[in-house]
Coordinates of N, CA, C and O in Angstrom, one line a residue:
X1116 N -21.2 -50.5 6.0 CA -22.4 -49.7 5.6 C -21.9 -48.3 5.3 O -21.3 -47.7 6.1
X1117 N -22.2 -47.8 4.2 CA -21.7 -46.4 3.4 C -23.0 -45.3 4.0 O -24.2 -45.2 3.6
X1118 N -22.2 -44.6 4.9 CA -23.3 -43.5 5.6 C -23.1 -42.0 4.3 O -22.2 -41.4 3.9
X1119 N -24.9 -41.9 4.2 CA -25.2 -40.6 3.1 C -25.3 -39.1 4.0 O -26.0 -38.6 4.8
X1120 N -24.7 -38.9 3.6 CA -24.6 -37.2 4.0 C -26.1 -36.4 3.3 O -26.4 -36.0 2.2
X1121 N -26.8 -36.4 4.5 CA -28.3 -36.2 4.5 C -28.3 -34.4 3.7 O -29.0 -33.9 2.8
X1122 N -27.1 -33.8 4.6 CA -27.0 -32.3 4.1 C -25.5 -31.9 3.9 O -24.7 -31.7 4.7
X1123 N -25.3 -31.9 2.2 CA -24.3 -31.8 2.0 C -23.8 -30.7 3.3 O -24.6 -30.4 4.2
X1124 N -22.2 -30.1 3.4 CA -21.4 -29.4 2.8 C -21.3 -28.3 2.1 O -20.7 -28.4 1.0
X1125 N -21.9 -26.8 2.4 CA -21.6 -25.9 1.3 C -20.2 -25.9 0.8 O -19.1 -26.1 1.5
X1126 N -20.3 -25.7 -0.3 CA -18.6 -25.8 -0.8 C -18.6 -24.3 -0.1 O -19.5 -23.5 0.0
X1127 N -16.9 -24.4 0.4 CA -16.0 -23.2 0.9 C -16.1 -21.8 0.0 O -16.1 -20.7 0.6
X1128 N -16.3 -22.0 -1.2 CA -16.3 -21.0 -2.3 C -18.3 -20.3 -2.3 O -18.7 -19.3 -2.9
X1129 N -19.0 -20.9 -1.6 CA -20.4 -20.2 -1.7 C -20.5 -20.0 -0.5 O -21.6 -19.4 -0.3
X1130 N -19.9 -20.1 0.7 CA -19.6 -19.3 2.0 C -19.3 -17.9 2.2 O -18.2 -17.4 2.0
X1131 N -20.4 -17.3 2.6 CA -20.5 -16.1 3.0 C -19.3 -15.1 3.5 O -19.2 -15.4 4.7
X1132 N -18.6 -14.3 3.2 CA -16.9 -13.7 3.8 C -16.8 -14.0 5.0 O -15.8 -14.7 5.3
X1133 N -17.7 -13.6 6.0 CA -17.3 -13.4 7.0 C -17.3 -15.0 8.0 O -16.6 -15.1 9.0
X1134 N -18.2 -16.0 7.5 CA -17.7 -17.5 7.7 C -16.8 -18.1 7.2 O -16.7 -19.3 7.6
X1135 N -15.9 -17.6 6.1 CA -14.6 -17.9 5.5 C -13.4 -17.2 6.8 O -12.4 -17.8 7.3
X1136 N -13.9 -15.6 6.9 CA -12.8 -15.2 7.8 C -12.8 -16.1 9.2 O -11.8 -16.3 9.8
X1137 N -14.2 -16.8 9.5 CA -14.2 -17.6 11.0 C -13.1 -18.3 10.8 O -11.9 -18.2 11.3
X1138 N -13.7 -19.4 9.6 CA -12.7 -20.2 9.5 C -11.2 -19.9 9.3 O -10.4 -20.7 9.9
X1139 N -10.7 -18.9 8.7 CA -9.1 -18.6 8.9 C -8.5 -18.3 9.9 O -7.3 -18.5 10.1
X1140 N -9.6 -17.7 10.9 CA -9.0 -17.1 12.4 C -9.0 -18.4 13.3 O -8.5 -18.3 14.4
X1141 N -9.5 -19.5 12.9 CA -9.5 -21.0 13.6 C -8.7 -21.7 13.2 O -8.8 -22.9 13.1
X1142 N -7.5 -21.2 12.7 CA -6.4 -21.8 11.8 C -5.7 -22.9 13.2 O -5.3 -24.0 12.8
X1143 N -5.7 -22.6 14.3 CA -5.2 -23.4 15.0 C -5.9 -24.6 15.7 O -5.3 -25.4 16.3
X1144 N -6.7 -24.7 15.6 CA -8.0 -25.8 15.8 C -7.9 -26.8 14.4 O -8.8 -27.4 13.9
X1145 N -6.4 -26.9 13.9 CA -6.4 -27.8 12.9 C -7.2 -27.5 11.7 O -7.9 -26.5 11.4
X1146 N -6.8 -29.0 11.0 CA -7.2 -29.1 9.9 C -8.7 -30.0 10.5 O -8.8 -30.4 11.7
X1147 N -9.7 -30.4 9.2 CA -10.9 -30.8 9.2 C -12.2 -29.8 9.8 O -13.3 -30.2 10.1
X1148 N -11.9 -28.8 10.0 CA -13.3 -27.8 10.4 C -14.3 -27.7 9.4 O -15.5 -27.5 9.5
X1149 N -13.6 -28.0 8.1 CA -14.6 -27.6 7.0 C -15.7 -27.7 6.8 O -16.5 -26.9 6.3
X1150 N -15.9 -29.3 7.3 CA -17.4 -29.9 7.2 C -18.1 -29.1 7.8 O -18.8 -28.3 7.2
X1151 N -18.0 -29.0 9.1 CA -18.4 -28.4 9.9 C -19.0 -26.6 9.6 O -20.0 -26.0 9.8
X1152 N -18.2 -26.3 9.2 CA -18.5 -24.8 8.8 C -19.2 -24.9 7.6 O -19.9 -24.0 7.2
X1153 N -18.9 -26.0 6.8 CA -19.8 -26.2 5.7 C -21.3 -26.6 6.0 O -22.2 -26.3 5.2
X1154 N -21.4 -27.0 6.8 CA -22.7 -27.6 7.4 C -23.5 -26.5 7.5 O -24.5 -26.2 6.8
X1155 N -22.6 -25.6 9.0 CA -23.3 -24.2 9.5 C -23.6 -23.4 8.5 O -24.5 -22.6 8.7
X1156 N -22.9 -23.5 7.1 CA -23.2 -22.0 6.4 C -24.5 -22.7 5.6 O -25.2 -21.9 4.9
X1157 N -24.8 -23.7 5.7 CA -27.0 -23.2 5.3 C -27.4 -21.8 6.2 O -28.2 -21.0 5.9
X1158 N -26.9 -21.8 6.8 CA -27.8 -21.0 8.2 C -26.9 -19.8 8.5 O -26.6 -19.8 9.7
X1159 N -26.4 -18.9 7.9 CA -25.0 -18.1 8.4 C -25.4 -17.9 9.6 O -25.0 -18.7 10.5
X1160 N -26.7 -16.3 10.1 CA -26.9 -16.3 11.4 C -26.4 -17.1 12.3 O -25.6 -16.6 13.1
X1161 N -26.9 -18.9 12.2 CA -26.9 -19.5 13.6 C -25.4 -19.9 13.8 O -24.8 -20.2 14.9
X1162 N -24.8 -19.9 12.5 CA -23.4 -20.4 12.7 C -22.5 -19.2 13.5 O -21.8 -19.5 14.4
X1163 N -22.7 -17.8 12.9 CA -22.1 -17.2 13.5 C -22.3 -17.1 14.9 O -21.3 -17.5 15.5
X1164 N -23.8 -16.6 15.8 CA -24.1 -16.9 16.8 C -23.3 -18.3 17.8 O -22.9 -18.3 19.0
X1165 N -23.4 -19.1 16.9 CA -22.9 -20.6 17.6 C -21.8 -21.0 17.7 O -21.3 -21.8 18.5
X1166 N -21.1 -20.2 16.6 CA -19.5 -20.3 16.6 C -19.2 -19.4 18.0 O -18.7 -20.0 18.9
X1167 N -19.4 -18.3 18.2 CA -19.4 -17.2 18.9 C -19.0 -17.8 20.5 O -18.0 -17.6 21.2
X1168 N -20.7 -18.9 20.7 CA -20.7 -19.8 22.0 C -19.0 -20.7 22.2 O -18.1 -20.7 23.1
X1169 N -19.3 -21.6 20.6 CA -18.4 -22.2 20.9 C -16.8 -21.7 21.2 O -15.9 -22.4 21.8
X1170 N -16.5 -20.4 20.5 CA -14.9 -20.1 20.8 C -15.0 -19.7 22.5 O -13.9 -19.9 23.0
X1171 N -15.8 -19.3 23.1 CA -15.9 -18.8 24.3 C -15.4 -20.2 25.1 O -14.5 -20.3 25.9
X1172 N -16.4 -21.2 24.6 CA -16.5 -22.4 26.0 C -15.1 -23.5 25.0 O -14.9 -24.7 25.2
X1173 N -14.4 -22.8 24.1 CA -12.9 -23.7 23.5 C -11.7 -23.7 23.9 O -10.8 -24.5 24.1
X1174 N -11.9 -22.0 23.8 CA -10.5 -21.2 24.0 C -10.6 -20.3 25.1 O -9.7 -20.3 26.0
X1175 N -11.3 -19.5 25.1 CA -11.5 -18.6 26.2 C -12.9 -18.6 27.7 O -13.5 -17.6 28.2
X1176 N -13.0 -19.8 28.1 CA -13.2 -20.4 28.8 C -12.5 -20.5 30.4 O -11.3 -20.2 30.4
X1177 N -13.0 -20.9 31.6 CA -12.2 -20.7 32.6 C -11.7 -22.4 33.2 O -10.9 -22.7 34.0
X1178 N -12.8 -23.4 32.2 CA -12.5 -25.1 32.5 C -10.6 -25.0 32.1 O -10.1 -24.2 31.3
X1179 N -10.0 -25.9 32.8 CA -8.6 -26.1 32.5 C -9.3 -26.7 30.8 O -10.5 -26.8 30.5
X1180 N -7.9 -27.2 29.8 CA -8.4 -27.6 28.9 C -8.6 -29.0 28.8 O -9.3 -29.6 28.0
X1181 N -7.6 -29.6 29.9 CA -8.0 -31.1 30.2 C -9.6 -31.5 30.8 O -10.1 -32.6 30.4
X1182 N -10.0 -31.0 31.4 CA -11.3 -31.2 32.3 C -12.2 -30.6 30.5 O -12.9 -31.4 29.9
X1183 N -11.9 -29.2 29.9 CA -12.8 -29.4 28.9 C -12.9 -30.2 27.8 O -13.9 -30.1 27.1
X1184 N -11.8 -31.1 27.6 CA -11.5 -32.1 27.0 C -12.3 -33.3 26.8 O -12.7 -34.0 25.9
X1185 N -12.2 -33.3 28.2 CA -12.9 -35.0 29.3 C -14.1 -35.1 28.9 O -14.7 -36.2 28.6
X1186 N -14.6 -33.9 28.8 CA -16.3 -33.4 28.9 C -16.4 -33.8 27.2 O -17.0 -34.7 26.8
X1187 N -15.9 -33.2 26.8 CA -16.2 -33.4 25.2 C -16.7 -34.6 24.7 O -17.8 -34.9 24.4
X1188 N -15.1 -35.4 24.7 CA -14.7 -36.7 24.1 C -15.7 -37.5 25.0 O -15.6 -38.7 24.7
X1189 N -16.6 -37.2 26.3 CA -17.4 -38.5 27.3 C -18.8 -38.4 26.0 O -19.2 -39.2 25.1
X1190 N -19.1 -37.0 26.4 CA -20.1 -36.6 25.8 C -20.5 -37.1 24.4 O -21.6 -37.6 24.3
X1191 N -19.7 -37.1 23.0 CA -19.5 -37.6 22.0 C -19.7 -38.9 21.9 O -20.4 -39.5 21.1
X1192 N -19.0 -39.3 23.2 CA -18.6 -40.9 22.8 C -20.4 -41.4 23.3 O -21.1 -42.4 22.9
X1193 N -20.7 -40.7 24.1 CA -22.1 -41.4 24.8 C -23.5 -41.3 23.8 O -24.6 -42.0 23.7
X1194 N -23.0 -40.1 22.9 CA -24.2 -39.7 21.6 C -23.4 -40.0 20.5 O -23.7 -39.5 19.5
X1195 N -22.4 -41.0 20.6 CA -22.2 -41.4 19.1 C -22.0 -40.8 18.5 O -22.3 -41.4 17.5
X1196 N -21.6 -39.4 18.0 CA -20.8 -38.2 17.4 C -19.6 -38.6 17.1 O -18.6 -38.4 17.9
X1197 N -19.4 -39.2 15.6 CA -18.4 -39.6 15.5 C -17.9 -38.3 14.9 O -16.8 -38.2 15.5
X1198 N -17.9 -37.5 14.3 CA -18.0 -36.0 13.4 C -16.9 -35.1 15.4 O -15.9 -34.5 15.2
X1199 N -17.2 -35.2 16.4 CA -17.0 -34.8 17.3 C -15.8 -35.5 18.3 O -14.8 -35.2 19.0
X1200 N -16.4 -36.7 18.0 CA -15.3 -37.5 18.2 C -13.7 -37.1 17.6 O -12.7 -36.7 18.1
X1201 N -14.0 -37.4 16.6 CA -12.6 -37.8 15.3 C -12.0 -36.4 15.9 O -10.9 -36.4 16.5
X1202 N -12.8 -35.2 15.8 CA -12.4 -33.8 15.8 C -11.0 -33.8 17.2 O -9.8 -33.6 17.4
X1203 N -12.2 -34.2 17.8 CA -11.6 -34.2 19.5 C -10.3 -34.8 19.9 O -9.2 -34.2 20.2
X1204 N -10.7 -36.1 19.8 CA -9.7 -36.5 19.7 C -8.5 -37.2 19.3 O -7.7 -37.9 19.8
X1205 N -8.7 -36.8 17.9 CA -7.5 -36.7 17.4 C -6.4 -35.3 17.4 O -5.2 -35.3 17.2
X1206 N -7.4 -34.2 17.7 CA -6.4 -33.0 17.4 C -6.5 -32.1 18.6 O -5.5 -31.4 19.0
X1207 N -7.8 -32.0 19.3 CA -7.7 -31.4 20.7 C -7.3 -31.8 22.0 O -7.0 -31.0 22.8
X1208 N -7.2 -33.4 22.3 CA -7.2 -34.1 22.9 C -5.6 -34.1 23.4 O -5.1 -33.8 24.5
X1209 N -4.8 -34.5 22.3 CA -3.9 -34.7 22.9 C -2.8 -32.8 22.7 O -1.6 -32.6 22.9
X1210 N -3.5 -32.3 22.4 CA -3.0 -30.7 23.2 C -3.2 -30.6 24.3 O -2.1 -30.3 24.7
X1211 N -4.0 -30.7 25.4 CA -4.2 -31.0 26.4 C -3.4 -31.3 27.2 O -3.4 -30.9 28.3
X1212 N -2.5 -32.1 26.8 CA -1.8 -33.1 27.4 C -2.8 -34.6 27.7 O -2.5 -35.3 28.7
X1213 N -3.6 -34.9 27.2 CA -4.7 -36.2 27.2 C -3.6 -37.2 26.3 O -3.2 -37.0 25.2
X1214 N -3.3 -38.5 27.2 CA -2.6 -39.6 26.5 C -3.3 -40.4 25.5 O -4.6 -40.5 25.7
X1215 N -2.9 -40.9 24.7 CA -4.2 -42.1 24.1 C -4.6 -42.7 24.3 O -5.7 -42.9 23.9
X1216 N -3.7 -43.6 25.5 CA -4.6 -44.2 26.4 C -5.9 -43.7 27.5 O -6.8 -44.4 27.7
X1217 N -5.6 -42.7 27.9 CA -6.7 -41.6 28.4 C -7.7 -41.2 28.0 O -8.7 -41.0 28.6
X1218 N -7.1 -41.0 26.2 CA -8.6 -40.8 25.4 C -9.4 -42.0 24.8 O -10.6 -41.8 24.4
X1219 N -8.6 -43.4 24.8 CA -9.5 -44.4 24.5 C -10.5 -44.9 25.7 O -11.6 -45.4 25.6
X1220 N -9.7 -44.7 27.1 CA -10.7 -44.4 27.9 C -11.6 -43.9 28.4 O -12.4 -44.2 29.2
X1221 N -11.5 -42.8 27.7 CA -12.9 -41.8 28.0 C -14.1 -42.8 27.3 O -15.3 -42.7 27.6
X1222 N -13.6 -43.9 26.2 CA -15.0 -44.6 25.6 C -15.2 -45.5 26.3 O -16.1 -46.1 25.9
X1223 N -14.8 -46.0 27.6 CA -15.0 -47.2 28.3 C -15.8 -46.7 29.4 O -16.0 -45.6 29.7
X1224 N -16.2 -48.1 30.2 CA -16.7 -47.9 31.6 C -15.6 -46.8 32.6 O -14.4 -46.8 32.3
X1225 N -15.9 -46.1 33.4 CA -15.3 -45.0 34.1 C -14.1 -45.7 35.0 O -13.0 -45.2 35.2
X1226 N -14.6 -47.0 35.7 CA -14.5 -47.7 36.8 C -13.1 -48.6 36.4 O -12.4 -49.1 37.3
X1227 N -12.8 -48.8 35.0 CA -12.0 -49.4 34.0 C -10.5 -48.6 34.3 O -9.4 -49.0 34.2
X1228 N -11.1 -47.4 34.7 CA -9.4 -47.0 34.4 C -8.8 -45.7 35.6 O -9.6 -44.9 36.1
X1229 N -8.0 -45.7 35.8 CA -7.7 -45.0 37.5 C -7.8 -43.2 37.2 O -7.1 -42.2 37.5
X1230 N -8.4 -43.3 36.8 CA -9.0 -41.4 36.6 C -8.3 -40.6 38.3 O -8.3 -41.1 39.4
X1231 N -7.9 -39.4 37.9 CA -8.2 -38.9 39.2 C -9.6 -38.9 40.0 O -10.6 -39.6 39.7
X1232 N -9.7 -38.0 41.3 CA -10.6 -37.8 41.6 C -12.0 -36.5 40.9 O -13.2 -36.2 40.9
X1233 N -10.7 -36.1 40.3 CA -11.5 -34.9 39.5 C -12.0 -35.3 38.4 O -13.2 -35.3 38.1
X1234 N -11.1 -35.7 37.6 CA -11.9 -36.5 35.9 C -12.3 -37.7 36.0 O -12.5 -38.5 35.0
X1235 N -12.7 -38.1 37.4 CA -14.0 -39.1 37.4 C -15.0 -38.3 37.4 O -15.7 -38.1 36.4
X1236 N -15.2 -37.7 38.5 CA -16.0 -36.5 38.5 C -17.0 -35.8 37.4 O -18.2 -35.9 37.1
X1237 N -16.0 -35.1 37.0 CA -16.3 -34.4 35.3 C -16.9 -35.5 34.5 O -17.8 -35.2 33.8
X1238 N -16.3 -37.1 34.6 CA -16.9 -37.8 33.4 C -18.4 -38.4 33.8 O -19.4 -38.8 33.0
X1239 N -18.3 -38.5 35.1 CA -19.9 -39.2 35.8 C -20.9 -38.7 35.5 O -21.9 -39.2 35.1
X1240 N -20.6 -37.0 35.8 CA -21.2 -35.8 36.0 C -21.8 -35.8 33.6 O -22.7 -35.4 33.0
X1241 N -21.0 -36.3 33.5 CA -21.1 -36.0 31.9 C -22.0 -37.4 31.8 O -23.1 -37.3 31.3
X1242 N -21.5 -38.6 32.3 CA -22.4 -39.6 32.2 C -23.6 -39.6 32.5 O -24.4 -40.3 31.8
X1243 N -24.2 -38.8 34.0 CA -25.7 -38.5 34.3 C -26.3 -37.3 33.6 O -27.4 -37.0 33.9
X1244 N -25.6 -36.4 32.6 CA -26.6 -36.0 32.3 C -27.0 -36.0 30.7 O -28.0 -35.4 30.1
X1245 N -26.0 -36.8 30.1 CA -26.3 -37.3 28.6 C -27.9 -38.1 29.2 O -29.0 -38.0 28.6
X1246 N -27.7 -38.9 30.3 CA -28.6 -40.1 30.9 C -29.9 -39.5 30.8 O -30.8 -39.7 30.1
X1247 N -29.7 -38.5 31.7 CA -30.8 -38.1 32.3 C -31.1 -36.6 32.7 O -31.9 -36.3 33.6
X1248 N -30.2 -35.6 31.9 CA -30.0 -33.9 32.3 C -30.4 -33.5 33.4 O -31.4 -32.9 33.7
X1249 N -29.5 -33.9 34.1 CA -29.7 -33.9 35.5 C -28.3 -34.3 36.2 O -27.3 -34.8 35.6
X1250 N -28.3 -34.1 37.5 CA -26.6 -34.8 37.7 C -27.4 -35.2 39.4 O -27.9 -34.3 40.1
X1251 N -27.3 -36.4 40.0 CA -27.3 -36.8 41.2 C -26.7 -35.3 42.4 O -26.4 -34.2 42.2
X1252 N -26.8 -35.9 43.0 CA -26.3 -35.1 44.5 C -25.5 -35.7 44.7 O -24.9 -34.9 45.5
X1253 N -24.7 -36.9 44.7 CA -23.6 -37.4 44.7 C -22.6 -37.0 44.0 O -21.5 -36.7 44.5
X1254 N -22.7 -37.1 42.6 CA -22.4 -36.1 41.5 C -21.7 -34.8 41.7 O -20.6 -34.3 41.7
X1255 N -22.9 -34.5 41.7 CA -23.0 -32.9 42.4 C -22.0 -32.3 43.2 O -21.1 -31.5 42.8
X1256 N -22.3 -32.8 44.5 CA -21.2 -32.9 45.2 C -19.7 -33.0 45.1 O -19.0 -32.3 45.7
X1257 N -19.2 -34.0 44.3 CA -17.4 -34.4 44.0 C -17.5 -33.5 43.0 O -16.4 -33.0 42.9
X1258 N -18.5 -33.1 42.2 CA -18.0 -32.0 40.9 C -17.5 -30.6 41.5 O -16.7 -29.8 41.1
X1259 N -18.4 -30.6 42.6 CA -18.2 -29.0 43.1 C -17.1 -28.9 43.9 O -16.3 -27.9 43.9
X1260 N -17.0 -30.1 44.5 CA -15.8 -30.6 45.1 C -14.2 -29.6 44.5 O -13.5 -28.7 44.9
X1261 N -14.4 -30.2 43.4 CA -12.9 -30.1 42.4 C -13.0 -28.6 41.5 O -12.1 -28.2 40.7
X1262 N -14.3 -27.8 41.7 CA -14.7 -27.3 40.6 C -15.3 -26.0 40.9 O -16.4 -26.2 41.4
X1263 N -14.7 -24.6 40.8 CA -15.7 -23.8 41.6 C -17.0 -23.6 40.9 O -17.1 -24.2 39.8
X1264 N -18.0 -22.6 41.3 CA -19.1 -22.4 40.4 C -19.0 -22.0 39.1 O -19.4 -22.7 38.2
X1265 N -18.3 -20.7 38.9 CA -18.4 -20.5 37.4 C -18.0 -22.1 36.7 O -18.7 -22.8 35.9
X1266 N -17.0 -22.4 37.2 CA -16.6 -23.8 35.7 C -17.3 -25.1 36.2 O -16.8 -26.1 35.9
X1267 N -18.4 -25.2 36.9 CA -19.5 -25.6 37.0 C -20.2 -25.6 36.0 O -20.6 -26.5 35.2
X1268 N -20.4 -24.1 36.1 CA -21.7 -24.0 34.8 C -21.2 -23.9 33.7 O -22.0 -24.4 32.8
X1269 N -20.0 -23.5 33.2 CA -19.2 -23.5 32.0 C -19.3 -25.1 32.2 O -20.4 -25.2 31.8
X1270 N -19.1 -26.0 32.5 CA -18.6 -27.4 32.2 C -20.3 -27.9 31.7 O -20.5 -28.3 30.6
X1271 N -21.4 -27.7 32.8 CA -22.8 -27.8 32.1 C -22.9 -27.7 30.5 O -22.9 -28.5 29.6
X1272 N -22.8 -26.1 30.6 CA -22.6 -25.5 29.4 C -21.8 -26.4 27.7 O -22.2 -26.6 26.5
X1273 N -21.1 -26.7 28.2 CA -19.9 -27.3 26.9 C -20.8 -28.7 26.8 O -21.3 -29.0 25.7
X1274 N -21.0 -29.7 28.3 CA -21.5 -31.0 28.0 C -23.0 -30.4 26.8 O -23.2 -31.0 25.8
X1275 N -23.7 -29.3 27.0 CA -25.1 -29.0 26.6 C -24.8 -28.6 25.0 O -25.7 -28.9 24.1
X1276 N -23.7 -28.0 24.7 CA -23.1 -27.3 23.5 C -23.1 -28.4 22.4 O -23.6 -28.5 21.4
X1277 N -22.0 -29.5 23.3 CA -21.5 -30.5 22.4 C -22.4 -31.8 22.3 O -22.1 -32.9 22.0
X1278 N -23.6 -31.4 22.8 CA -24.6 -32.9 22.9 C -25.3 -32.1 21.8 O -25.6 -32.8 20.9
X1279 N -25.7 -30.9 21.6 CA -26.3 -30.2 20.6 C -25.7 -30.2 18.9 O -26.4 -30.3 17.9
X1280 N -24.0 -29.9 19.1 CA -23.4 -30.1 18.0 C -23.7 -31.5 17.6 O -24.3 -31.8 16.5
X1281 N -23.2 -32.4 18.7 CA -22.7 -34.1 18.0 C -24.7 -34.3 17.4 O -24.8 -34.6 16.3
X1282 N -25.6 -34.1 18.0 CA -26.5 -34.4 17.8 C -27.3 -34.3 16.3 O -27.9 -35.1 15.7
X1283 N -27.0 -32.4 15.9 CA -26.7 -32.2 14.6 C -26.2 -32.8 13.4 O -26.6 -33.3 12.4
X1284 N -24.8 -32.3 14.2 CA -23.9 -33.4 12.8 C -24.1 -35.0 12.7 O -23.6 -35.7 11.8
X1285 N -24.7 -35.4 13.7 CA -24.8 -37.4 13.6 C -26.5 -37.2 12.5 O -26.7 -38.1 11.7
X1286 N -27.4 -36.3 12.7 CA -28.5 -36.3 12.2 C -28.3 -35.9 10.7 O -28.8 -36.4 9.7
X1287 N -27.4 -35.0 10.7 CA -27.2 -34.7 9.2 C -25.9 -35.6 8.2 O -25.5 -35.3 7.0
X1288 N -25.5 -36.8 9.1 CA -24.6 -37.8 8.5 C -23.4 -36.4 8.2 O -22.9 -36.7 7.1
X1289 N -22.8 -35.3 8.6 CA -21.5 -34.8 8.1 C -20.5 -35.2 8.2 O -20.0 -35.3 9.4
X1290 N -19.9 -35.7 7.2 CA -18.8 -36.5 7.3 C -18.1 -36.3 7.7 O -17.7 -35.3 7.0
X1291 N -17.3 -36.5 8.6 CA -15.6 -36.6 9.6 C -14.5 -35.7 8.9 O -14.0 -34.7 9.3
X1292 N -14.1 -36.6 7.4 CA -13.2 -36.5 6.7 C -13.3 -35.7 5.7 O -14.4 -35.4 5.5
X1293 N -12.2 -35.0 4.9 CA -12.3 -34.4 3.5 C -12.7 -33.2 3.8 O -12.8 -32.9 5.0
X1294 N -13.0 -32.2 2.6 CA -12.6 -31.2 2.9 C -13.8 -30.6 2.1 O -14.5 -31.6 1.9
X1295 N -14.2 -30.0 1.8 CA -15.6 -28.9 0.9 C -14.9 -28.0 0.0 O -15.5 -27.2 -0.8

């Protein structure tokens, strides 16, 4: 089935300067951002604002980048964000140090595969609240366990960011691939 791209893509050339300069200063976040920033530039405002969020909880964040990894790729995989997916893990994922097999598991049952005690944790914690925005007291508990408060709420934060992004781009069919 051939999925329609609800909202194109601004081409790169009708992008506003200063969402062109985002995009050059993200030169290391790989290749394929385009869609993405093509998406955002309907909206400069919200893009810049949202970009702003996102380099904070990417790069300059206090989550190790494995645990913000975990969170991503659970999150994605549980809202079907393939646009988030592809991004993730194919090019953030295994910076991290995340194996392939590590990241094909993040799409499976949790119980499937020998996670530490921490990135069960992080992934449950991602699994109750895609569920139900909310996290158990059980949850709760082994997250805080492994996790002090700030990267608690930073970890909240990223699952809330990236259920917002994947949710976007799966509604607006933006395609994965190619370039604007």
């Amino acid at each position: 089935m051939r999925v329609v791209t609800r909202l194109a893509p601004v081409p790169r050339t009708l992008w506003p300067r200063p969402l062109q300069d985002v995009l050059e200063g993200s030169r290391a976040d790989g290749e394929g951002r385009e869609n993405l920033f093509g998406t955002l530039a309907h909206h400069p405002p919200l893009a810049y604002a949202w970009l702003g969020l996102v380099r904070l909880l990417t790069h300059d964040g206090l989550l190790p980048a494995r645990t913000r990894e975990l969170a991503v790729l659970r999150t994605s995989h549980r809202l079907g964000s393939a646009y988030v997916w592809a991004r993730h893990a194919e090019h953030a994922a295994p910076l991290t140090g995340l194996t392939g097999a590590e990241t094909a598991a993040v799409g499976g049952p949790v119980a499937d595969h020998l996670w530490s005690a921490a990135d069960r944790a992080v992934l449950e914690a991602v699994d109750e609240l895609v569920a139900d925005a909310d996290l158990s007291d059980d949850v709760w508990d082994r997250l805080s366990a492994v996790l002090d408060e700030p990267r608690v709420v930073e970890l909240l934060m990223v699952v809330g960011q990236c259920a917002t992004a994947g949710m976007a781009l799966r509604a607006l069919r933006t395609p994965v691939g190619g370039t604007t």
